[in-house]
Amino acid sequence: MNKRYITTPIYYVNDIPHIGHAYTTIIADSLARFYRLKGYDTFFLTGTDEHGQKIEQAALSRGKNPKEYADIVSAKFRSLWDEFDISYDYFIRTTDENHKKGAQKAFEVMFEKGDIYKGEYEGHYCVSCETFFTDMQLINAELCPDCGRTTTLVKEDSYFFRLSAYQDKLLKWYEEVDDCVIPKAKKNEVINFVKQGLRDLSITRTSFDWGIKLPSSLSDSKHVLYVWLDALVNYLSALGYGTDEKNMSFWPASFHIVGKDILRFHGIYWPAFLMSLNLPLPKHIAAHGWWTRNGEKMSKSKGNVVNPREVAEAYGLENFRYFLLREVPFGQDGDFSQKALIDRINSDLGNELGNLLNRIIGMSGKYADFKLDSADVLKYHQKEIDAADTILEGAQSYIEELYTNKYLEELWKVLTIANQSIALYEPWNKIKEGKKDEALALVALSANLLAKAAVLLSPIMPKTADKIANALGFKIDTDTYNRLILKKELLKKTILTPTEPLFPRVEKELMSSPEPVTQPKEESKKEFISIDKFFACEIKIGTITKAEAIEKSDRLLKLSVDLGEAKERQIISGIRAYYEPAVLIGTQVCVVANLKPAKIMGLESEGMILTAEDKDGLSLIRPENTKAKGALIK
Ligand code: MSP
């Protein structure tokens, strides 16, 4: 039997579920339902990622021990997915014993293969992204290039994975397997990253405890596994890798569905680990874009994070699912606004889908006592049926490539054929003209088109599709899929059942908006800031009084800068490649004076010096003529 293995990322337990988590999970759920509908043996995995420094810190800040805390948040994810009727086959937690064994086995296999060696790691670490960065990658010598938060300098014993040894093999894989990473644009980003050169990867940490210990065979209890190695192995341990391997027949994964921010881990580290483990590589790693709200990035501080439960309660879960999968092309960023959601509900769902069902039931009640017979459909409407069958046959390749928006567009084309046929053939006039068989054939045509579309809509809107099927007197399952879609058959004789309108019109926004949107969408996309925001940043003139190179760093200089204050500032600046320390003494520079002090390479930095960089290099921004120390830049 054909098998499919579909995964979501496992979610960090430092945050409650938001629209981004719901999006990935709903795409994966729809795909799993699609393959089950086709009769494939499908395994759908989701779960929570519970180890690492970020979770440890989140737990401690709430006065909880990490496991206690992980239990609470993991249960929140699980209960939301249950409420959302997410059809996962297994919910993994990285604190599960089976998972720990799987992760330790993976480490052992890679170690025995010679792909892991011991050394010392020195570099920057972003706890929020759980990612290591080199000096060169940082923004302003200290900020994480991915999330912009301050990184910490880490110097500790570490085991390394020989990622560099897999660079060519990875490039070969990308070349040979066209759709190993989708969409194409994202694949190109991965290839470019790998082409820049891969460094070996630190895969253990010693400065905290909250992680999986190394396998006992290594007798090295100081280390815990790097959380990304731990997390990625979940895709194997969930199938029993390292314990009871009975579900390993589902490997390799058919689809790892991930957000674009974590593609590097899935598209580079994960296949390299798998090569080291001598396991086949996933068929598709599919990266989706990010959701914004009313054109703005969501963040807890703005209070504009979309809570999926709230949306589902206000607008209906299935409508929300439809919106998420219809609104954005896979891979692109999407914007959540109540207006857009309401438009989809009233127009696509209400006018085109719900009304079609009502009209079919109304006409069949009036003309045939709710009896439906497809006998004359091909006699009068072969053309319409053929067109619909062809569309539905082709539509399936879209969902198989995750282009759910195109998939739904195709299904809606079939609804349009039905709606247009009713308008064109005017069955009410046929009845008046005494052509009842033609009128009934038209009703049956519309019912068949709706039924076929409903079968393929069922992975996206399972309950709605079932309601349509109930009303039209059939059941949605693999057998029906085979008959109506694969073999292109028509509905058997049935009796239709009147039903409540599926999509009552939504007249006004049903959730209180977190922030009034003042800018038109295009404007807000440009992310203008107010003058107050600019003035919140104090930029002052300062004179450099001392400058010296920092040992072990080819980027950084340690500067003393006089801003006319009681004490000079120590500023660590990444300008070493462009300026000899001696030439800087006495020069005036622009300093961001109210920046939160940060530690860079263990040294306190009390401000930031402004520079400009282009292809010719980097230059300091200096006043045209000497200005008083501390003069404010406006
Ligand atoms: N724990 C890791 C994944 C490990 S998988 C082996 C992780 N977790 S996460 O909870 O931070 O993020 C999970 C997913 O949510 C990611 O795929 C991420 O892209 C997605 N999203 C987070 N915010 C998002 C939006 N605003 N929009 C869409 N998806 C976003 O990363």
XYZ file of C-alpha atoms and ligand atoms in Angstrom:
665
model
C 0.000 0.000 0.000
C 1.180 3.511 -0.757
C 2.503 5.261 2.337
C 2.729 8.922 3.235
C 4.509 10.431 6.231
C 3.658 14.079 6.929
C 5.118 16.214 9.705
C 4.727 19.659 11.219
C 7.594 21.294 13.087
C 7.445 20.480 16.766
C 6.491 23.656 18.584
C 8.539 25.317 21.287
C 6.732 25.320 24.588
C 7.750 28.863 25.493
C 4.765 30.298 23.692
C 1.096 29.506 23.368
C -0.244 28.487 19.937
C -0.694 31.344 17.474
C -1.808 31.665 13.867
C 1.622 30.600 12.546
C 1.452 27.305 14.408
C -2.151 26.817 13.333
C -1.253 27.476 9.715
C 1.480 24.828 9.524
C -0.666 22.349 11.380
C -3.728 22.946 9.212
C -1.743 22.594 5.973
C -0.277 19.324 7.244
C -3.682 18.138 8.423
C -5.253 18.880 5.041
C -2.507 17.035 3.227
C -2.819 14.034 5.544
C -6.585 14.006 5.010
C -6.082 14.250 1.250
C -3.847 11.174 1.189
C -6.171 9.236 3.497
C -9.036 10.108 1.158
C -7.026 8.623 -1.683
C -6.583 5.491 0.408
C -2.906 5.897 1.274
C -1.556 4.578 4.546
C -0.773 7.919 6.155
C 1.125 8.855 9.302
C 0.760 12.429 10.459
C 3.059 13.678 13.194
C 3.026 16.789 15.318
C 4.260 17.578 18.818
C 6.298 19.866 21.050
C 9.962 20.806 21.315
C 10.710 21.048 25.010
C 14.433 21.174 25.700
C 17.066 23.896 25.443
C 18.095 27.120 27.045
C 15.105 29.103 25.817
C 12.619 26.755 27.477
C 14.725 26.527 30.611
C 14.779 30.317 30.894
C 11.049 30.622 30.169
C 10.279 28.080 32.892
C 12.576 29.668 35.455
C 11.167 33.121 34.820
C 7.768 31.709 35.759
C 9.102 30.006 38.846
C 8.552 26.521 37.425
C 10.883 23.665 36.737
C 11.264 23.084 32.989
C 9.430 19.763 32.888
C 6.475 21.071 34.886
C 6.310 24.074 32.610
C 6.654 21.980 29.431
C 3.818 19.717 30.615
C 1.503 22.705 30.891
C 2.298 24.315 27.534
C 2.562 21.051 25.607
C -0.940 20.174 26.848
C -2.170 23.537 25.517
C -0.930 22.701 22.030
C -2.399 19.248 22.179
C -5.785 20.386 23.403
C -5.996 23.104 20.751
C -5.235 20.561 18.031
C -7.881 18.263 19.515
C -10.413 21.077 19.567
C -9.454 21.839 15.966
C -9.961 18.180 15.077
C -6.411 17.893 13.772
C -6.037 14.318 12.593
C -2.533 13.638 13.930
C -1.556 9.999 14.383
C 1.061 10.718 16.999
C 1.853 13.679 19.224
C 5.507 13.572 20.169
C 7.153 15.366 23.081
C 10.921 15.602 23.113
C 10.818 14.830 26.833
C 9.337 11.382 26.033
C 11.665 8.544 26.986
C 11.373 6.971 23.532
C 12.439 10.164 21.899
C 15.449 10.503 24.193
C 16.561 6.999 23.247
C 16.132 7.778 19.562
C 18.179 10.968 19.843
C 20.937 9.200 21.771
C 21.038 6.431 19.216
C 21.377 8.969 16.409
C 24.276 10.620 18.228
C 25.943 7.243 18.758
C 25.612 6.208 15.118
C 27.057 9.505 13.877
C 29.841 9.291 16.444
C 30.785 5.750 15.466
C 30.822 6.780 11.852
C 33.472 9.378 12.725
C 31.236 12.357 11.972
C 31.400 13.733 15.511
C 34.533 15.029 17.242
C 35.220 16.924 20.451
C 36.522 20.483 20.558
C 35.805 23.888 21.998
C 33.155 26.250 20.707
C 33.625 29.965 20.845
C 31.105 32.247 19.273
C 27.792 33.952 19.688
C 24.536 32.248 20.560
C 21.013 33.507 20.136
C 18.915 31.839 22.800
C 15.681 32.877 21.158
C 16.586 31.193 17.852
C 18.701 28.526 19.574
C 21.330 29.229 16.924
C 25.104 29.780 16.845
C 26.518 32.704 14.873
C 29.998 33.825 13.910
C 31.234 37.409 14.399
C 30.739 38.056 10.711
C 27.081 37.063 10.788
C 26.057 39.412 13.591
C 24.445 42.776 13.099
C 26.397 45.568 14.775
C 28.714 42.999 16.290
C 26.125 41.722 18.737
C 22.632 41.325 17.348
C 21.162 38.101 15.982
C 20.814 38.368 12.198
C 17.574 36.353 12.300
C 15.550 37.883 15.124
C 17.521 41.021 16.009
C 17.864 40.123 19.687
C 21.139 40.461 21.595
C 23.296 37.358 21.377
C 25.508 36.016 24.141
C 29.117 35.033 23.811
C 29.622 31.341 24.411
C 32.891 29.588 25.075
C 32.518 25.974 26.069
C 33.581 22.402 25.379
C 31.510 20.970 22.618
C 31.107 18.037 20.301
C 31.009 19.019 16.655
C 29.265 17.427 13.710
C 31.324 17.396 10.508
C 28.792 19.393 8.536
C 31.534 20.696 6.257
C 32.111 17.145 5.002
C 28.551 17.075 3.655
C 28.637 20.267 1.633
C 29.194 18.614 -1.742
C 26.810 15.763 -1.036
C 24.095 18.238 -0.133
C 24.679 20.262 -3.288
C 24.466 17.058 -5.313
C 21.162 16.186 -3.657
C 19.677 19.614 -4.405
C 20.794 19.221 -7.992
C 19.505 15.708 -8.475
C 16.165 15.958 -6.706
C 14.353 18.892 -8.194
C 11.567 19.161 -5.624
C 13.496 18.150 -2.503
C 12.969 21.678 -1.185
C 9.855 23.578 -2.283
C 9.028 26.211 -3.422
C 11.911 26.749 -5.865
C 12.790 30.232 -4.614
C 13.334 28.876 -1.136
C 15.416 26.022 -2.502
C 17.688 28.535 -4.211
C 18.202 30.330 -0.911
C 19.303 27.067 0.675
C 21.676 26.296 -2.182
C 23.237 29.758 -1.979
C 23.747 29.380 1.733
C 25.481 26.030 1.320
C 27.631 27.334 -1.529
C 29.023 30.007 0.785
C 30.652 27.174 2.723
C 29.495 25.108 5.679
C 31.310 25.091 9.015
C 31.169 22.169 11.389
C 28.259 22.419 13.753
C 28.441 22.487 17.518
C 25.934 19.833 18.634
C 26.276 19.768 22.402
C 26.086 22.367 25.172
C 27.596 22.341 28.655
C 26.458 25.609 30.198
C 23.007 24.383 31.220
C 21.292 21.096 31.935
C 17.885 21.053 30.317
C 18.476 18.653 27.471
C 19.113 15.066 26.514
C 22.300 13.593 27.947
C 24.881 12.055 25.621
C 24.643 8.278 25.182
C 26.167 6.483 28.158
C 28.736 4.830 25.859
C 30.511 8.216 25.664
C 30.773 8.557 29.465
C 30.638 12.334 29.220
C 27.891 13.566 31.485
C 28.781 17.258 31.209
C 27.044 17.680 27.843
C 23.469 17.845 26.667
C 22.448 17.607 23.006
C 22.058 20.844 21.080
C 18.326 21.433 20.946
C 18.112 21.438 17.145
C 19.756 17.999 16.882
C 17.405 16.775 19.602
C 14.402 18.320 17.827
C 15.119 17.170 14.283
C 15.516 13.563 15.362
C 11.866 13.648 16.509
C 10.915 12.819 12.928
C 12.653 9.460 13.373
C 12.021 8.727 17.037
C 8.273 9.194 16.444
C 8.474 6.175 14.143
C 10.310 4.188 16.797
C 13.910 4.839 15.747
C 16.145 3.564 18.551
C 13.294 1.736 20.305
C 10.483 -0.190 18.699
C 11.129 0.377 15.011
C 7.813 -0.931 13.732
C 6.724 2.314 12.097
C 10.064 2.968 10.434
C 8.444 1.660 7.255
C 6.955 5.166 6.950
C 10.435 6.613 6.528
C 11.476 8.631 4.494
C 9.137 11.507 5.280
C 6.974 12.510 2.340
C 6.615 16.103 3.553
C 8.277 18.055 6.316
C 6.193 21.218 6.425
C 8.085 24.099 8.023
C 8.117 27.888 8.185
C 10.699 29.748 6.130
C 12.588 30.735 9.289
C 13.511 27.153 10.070
C 14.277 26.003 6.562
C 18.041 26.158 7.099
C 17.803 23.544 9.840
C 15.571 21.280 7.771
C 17.126 21.830 4.371
C 20.785 21.624 5.444
C 21.434 20.142 8.894
C 18.709 17.520 8.757
C 19.652 15.916 5.414
C 23.316 15.991 6.486
C 22.444 14.186 9.741
C 20.417 11.661 7.772
C 23.266 11.043 5.345
C 25.487 10.412 8.341
C 22.878 7.997 9.727
C 22.733 6.206 6.346
C 19.020 6.859 6.080
C 17.094 7.962 2.996
C 16.382 11.672 2.698
C 12.920 13.256 2.975
C 10.995 13.529 -0.280
C 9.946 17.142 0.194
C 10.859 19.857 2.628
C 8.198 22.475 2.111
C 8.678 25.984 3.472
C 5.762 28.354 3.948
C 5.801 32.094 4.503
C 4.874 34.128 7.529
C 1.606 35.695 8.601
C 1.290 39.333 9.498
C -1.778 41.087 10.933
C -3.273 44.036 9.117
C 0.063 44.403 7.359
C 2.131 44.447 10.551
C 4.483 41.915 12.043
C 2.840 40.180 14.983
C 4.454 40.503 18.359
C 3.475 40.059 21.962
C 4.532 43.606 22.779
C 2.173 45.043 20.146
C -0.542 42.744 21.450
C -1.559 41.921 17.885
C -0.779 38.200 17.783
C -3.677 36.344 16.155
C -5.065 33.757 18.503
C -6.376 30.890 16.351
C -8.927 29.780 18.929
C -10.426 33.259 19.008
C -10.718 33.347 15.201
C -12.270 29.888 15.062
C -14.764 30.784 17.783
C -15.755 34.025 16.082
C -15.860 32.911 12.460
C -15.982 29.107 12.516
C -13.063 26.703 12.355
C -13.712 25.524 8.819
C -14.046 29.052 7.478
C -10.723 29.861 9.120
C -9.133 26.770 7.558
C -10.463 27.793 4.159
C -9.164 31.321 4.570
C -5.667 30.223 5.614
C -5.268 27.824 2.726
C -6.990 29.976 0.094
C -5.607 33.382 0.888
C -1.872 32.937 0.229
C 0.146 31.008 -2.310
C 2.320 28.502 -0.484
C 5.729 29.954 0.309
C 4.571 33.567 0.333
C 3.808 35.713 3.337
C 0.155 36.282 4.124
C -1.782 38.948 5.909
C -4.559 38.210 8.352
C -7.302 40.763 8.537
C -10.880 40.273 9.566
C -11.973 42.110 6.453
C -10.220 39.634 4.167
C -11.635 36.708 6.126
C -15.163 38.128 6.003
C -14.872 38.710 2.236
C -13.887 35.084 1.741
C -16.765 33.855 3.891
C -19.433 35.990 2.248
C -18.206 35.677 -1.293
C -16.440 32.360 -1.980
C -18.179 30.351 0.689
C -21.588 31.993 1.015
C -22.340 33.121 -2.529
C -20.592 30.487 -4.556
C -20.690 27.339 -2.419
C -23.516 27.692 0.127
C -25.981 29.258 -2.304
C -25.327 26.556 -4.859
C -26.371 23.891 -2.382
C -29.482 25.870 -1.439
C -30.475 26.338 -5.062
C -30.002 22.651 -5.859
C -32.105 21.599 -2.887
C -34.721 24.250 -3.578
C -35.091 23.232 -7.227
C -35.111 19.523 -6.548
C -37.749 20.006 -3.815
C -39.909 22.025 -6.162
C -39.550 19.934 -9.299
C -38.920 16.391 -8.066
C -39.817 16.003 -4.425
C -36.112 15.986 -3.492
C -35.420 12.944 -5.668
C -32.177 13.077 -7.564
C -31.460 10.965 -10.601
C -28.297 11.350 -12.694
C -29.644 9.235 -15.582
C -30.054 12.133 -18.046
C -27.050 14.193 -17.038
C -24.723 12.983 -19.770
C -27.432 13.220 -22.390
C -27.732 17.004 -21.862
C -24.520 17.980 -20.119
C -21.618 15.770 -21.187
C -19.581 18.918 -21.929
C -19.947 20.365 -18.429
C -19.210 17.054 -16.737
C -16.121 16.463 -18.873
C -14.827 19.935 -18.153
C -15.311 19.453 -14.411
C -13.698 16.001 -14.378
C -10.667 17.348 -16.200
C -10.327 20.266 -13.783
C -10.586 18.007 -10.741
C -8.092 15.527 -12.122
C -5.560 18.318 -12.629
C -6.301 20.072 -9.336
C -4.813 17.275 -7.284
C -1.269 17.956 -8.369
C -1.607 21.396 -6.760
C -2.340 20.090 -3.312
C 0.409 17.513 -3.716
C 2.789 20.455 -4.163
C 1.123 22.322 -1.287
C -0.388 24.969 -3.561
C -3.643 24.802 -1.681
C -4.717 28.206 -2.994
C -4.527 26.946 -6.597
C -6.191 23.687 -5.567
C -9.134 25.575 -4.096
C -9.292 27.912 -7.076
C -9.671 24.855 -9.296
C -12.458 23.403 -7.141
C -14.216 26.754 -7.336
C -14.025 26.630 -11.132
C -16.250 23.569 -10.935
C -18.702 25.439 -8.708
C -18.692 28.229 -11.272
C -19.635 25.760 -14.021
C -22.571 24.663 -11.867
C -23.687 28.207 -11.008
C -23.331 29.376 -14.609
C -25.218 26.362 -15.954
C -28.177 27.181 -13.735
C -28.133 30.783 -14.958
C -27.718 29.714 -18.576
C -30.254 26.903 -18.825
C -32.869 28.496 -16.543
C -34.541 25.282 -15.324
C -37.573 27.280 -14.094
C -38.281 28.207 -17.721
C -37.727 24.607 -18.853
C -40.434 23.577 -16.403
C -42.741 26.255 -17.802
C -41.961 25.034 -21.310
C -42.871 21.501 -20.246
C -39.287 20.220 -20.544
C -39.153 18.665 -17.097
C -36.520 16.028 -17.982
C -34.145 18.811 -19.084
C -34.800 20.776 -15.891
C -34.153 17.703 -13.759
C -30.989 16.872 -15.703
C -29.759 20.379 -14.953
C -30.477 19.977 -11.242
C -28.675 16.638 -11.292
C -25.754 18.160 -13.206
C -25.362 20.851 -10.547
C -25.644 18.302 -7.744
C -22.986 16.106 -9.347
C -20.600 19.000 -9.840
C -21.089 20.067 -6.240
C -20.668 16.500 -5.001
C -17.403 16.020 -6.886
C -16.060 19.332 -5.643
C -17.135 18.452 -2.092
C -15.162 15.197 -2.195
C -11.985 17.124 -2.938
C -12.926 19.922 -0.548
C -13.155 17.432 2.305
C -9.436 17.503 3.234
C -9.654 21.281 3.705
C -13.178 21.603 5.135
C -14.044 18.111 6.369
C -17.235 18.952 8.290
C -18.604 21.255 5.609
C -17.946 18.645 2.942
C -19.752 16.056 5.069
C -22.741 18.377 5.473
C -22.893 18.857 1.704
C -22.601 15.107 1.179
C -25.387 14.453 3.717
C -27.634 16.952 2.000
C -26.914 15.384 -1.388
C -27.384 11.876 0.001
C -23.916 10.358 -0.239
C -20.909 9.746 1.982
C -17.355 10.931 1.541
C -14.753 8.181 1.794
C -12.090 6.523 -0.327
C -14.672 4.504 -2.185
C -16.553 7.654 -3.203
C -13.266 9.296 -4.167
C -12.536 6.338 -6.429
C -15.954 6.445 -8.022
C -16.657 10.163 -8.414
C -13.116 11.438 -8.968
C -10.915 8.635 -10.265
C -13.488 6.806 -12.369
C -15.411 10.028 -13.054
C -18.744 8.385 -12.264
C -21.947 10.194 -11.286
C -24.042 10.083 -8.118
C -26.375 7.144 -7.722
C -30.108 7.815 -7.289
C -30.596 9.593 -3.985
C -32.965 11.699 -1.953
C -31.780 15.165 -1.014
C -32.224 16.550 2.469
C -32.850 20.244 3.119
C -30.213 21.739 5.376
C -29.503 24.935 7.290
C -27.569 27.567 5.298
C -23.891 26.593 5.582
C -22.448 30.086 5.652
C -24.646 32.720 7.278
C -23.601 36.137 6.048
C -21.137 37.961 8.265
C -22.153 41.612 8.484
C -19.491 43.035 10.794
C -16.145 42.221 12.361
C -16.667 39.728 15.136
C -13.395 40.080 17.034
C -12.240 43.232 18.746
C -9.264 44.463 16.761
C -6.081 44.893 18.808
C -5.026 48.100 17.100
C -6.896 50.464 14.834
C -5.296 50.375 11.430
C -4.591 53.967 10.570
C -2.434 53.517 7.487
C -3.778 52.151 4.236
C -2.243 48.720 3.621
C 0.352 49.743 1.057
C 1.560 52.586 3.249
C 1.882 50.491 6.355
C 3.900 47.945 4.428
C 6.563 50.620 4.049
C 6.821 50.656 7.830
C 7.010 54.418 8.327
C 7.866 55.463 11.850
C 6.646 58.538 13.629
C 9.017 61.385 14.449
C 8.663 60.445 18.139
C 10.090 57.052 17.385
C 13.069 58.649 15.703
C 13.643 60.969 18.649
C 13.428 58.036 21.033
C 16.847 57.212 19.652
C 19.480 59.588 21.094
C 22.279 60.048 18.592
C 25.129 62.243 19.822
C 28.498 63.470 18.667
C 31.423 61.899 20.503
C 35.203 62.096 20.201
C 37.238 58.912 20.159
C 39.963 59.160 22.769
C 41.332 55.619 22.752
C 41.197 52.750 20.271
C 42.680 49.302 20.519
C 42.278 45.963 18.772
C 40.574 43.138 20.635
C 42.611 39.993 20.823
C 41.041 37.012 19.040
C 38.733 39.201 16.981
C 39.576 40.387 13.518
C 36.424 42.548 13.413
C 36.252 44.365 16.679
C 37.898 47.436 18.145
C 37.593 48.623 21.742
C 37.038 52.388 21.759
C 36.744 55.056 24.455
C 34.412 57.801 23.328
C 33.918 61.152 25.027
C 30.300 62.325 24.822
C 30.850 65.234 27.185
C 29.570 63.160 30.066
C 31.245 62.595 33.452
C 32.686 59.312 32.248
C 33.807 58.251 28.813
C 31.944 55.402 27.162
C 33.519 52.091 26.233
C 32.175 51.033 22.848
C 32.956 47.804 21.036
C 32.653 48.358 17.312
C 33.004 46.051 14.304
C 35.208 48.401 12.251
C 38.622 46.796 12.674
C 38.833 45.647 9.068
C 38.457 49.262 7.890
C 40.321 51.447 10.380
C 43.716 51.283 12.070
C 43.174 52.094 15.764
C 45.775 54.913 15.718
C 44.015 56.949 13.001
C 40.809 57.046 14.997
C 42.119 58.961 17.978
C 40.620 62.452 18.045
C 38.064 61.778 15.342
C 34.422 62.652 15.902
C 31.713 60.061 15.342
C 27.971 59.676 15.753
C 26.976 57.494 18.696
C 23.614 55.947 19.582
C 23.844 56.972 23.202
C 20.760 55.425 24.775
C 21.223 51.880 23.490
C 20.956 49.233 26.187
C 24.539 48.248 27.162
C 25.531 44.803 25.900
C 28.394 42.376 26.400
C 30.397 41.718 23.249
C 33.209 39.173 23.489
C 32.889 39.517 27.257
C 33.378 43.324 27.133
C 30.742 45.863 28.033
C 29.681 48.056 25.114
C 27.893 51.281 26.037
C 26.619 52.572 22.725
C 26.861 52.083 19.013
C 28.841 54.013 16.431
C 27.097 54.804 13.156
C 28.622 53.584 9.928
C 27.475 53.127 6.362
C 28.382 50.137 4.252
C 28.162 49.447 0.556
C 30.062 47.376 -1.969
C 33.180 49.535 -1.558
C 33.360 48.946 2.164
C 32.415 50.606 5.414
C 32.845 54.233 6.541
C 32.209 56.073 9.752
C 29.542 58.772 9.718
C 31.240 61.971 10.923
C 30.172 65.628 11.304
C 31.257 67.975 8.521
C 33.120 70.159 11.022
C 33.930 69.758 14.677
C 30.922 69.856 16.971
C 30.600 70.033 20.741
C 30.907 66.640 22.436
C 27.429 65.380 23.223
C 25.745 67.538 20.511
C 22.445 65.899 19.633
C 21.804 64.755 16.079
C 18.373 65.731 14.800
N 10.912 24.121 17.712
C 11.256 24.659 16.455
C 10.957 23.666 15.346
C 11.671 22.355 15.489
S 11.218 21.246 14.239
C 12.273 19.999 14.362
C 10.457 25.933 16.206
N 9.349 26.095 16.898
S 8.396 27.388 16.867
O 7.336 27.098 17.778
O 9.161 28.554 17.133
O 7.899 27.597 15.422
C 7.163 26.620 14.802
C 6.665 27.028 13.454
O 5.803 28.159 13.541
C 7.768 27.382 12.474
O 7.579 26.645 11.283
C 7.557 28.850 12.222
O 7.870 29.191 10.908
C 6.077 28.979 12.444
N 5.712 30.364 12.703
C 6.001 31.139 13.781
N 5.487 32.391 13.572
C 4.891 32.451 12.363
C 4.096 33.388 11.680
N 3.871 34.606 12.118
N 3.546 32.987 10.498
C 3.681 31.713 10.016
N 4.393 30.806 10.649
C 5.192 31.211 11.699
O 10.859 26.723 15.375
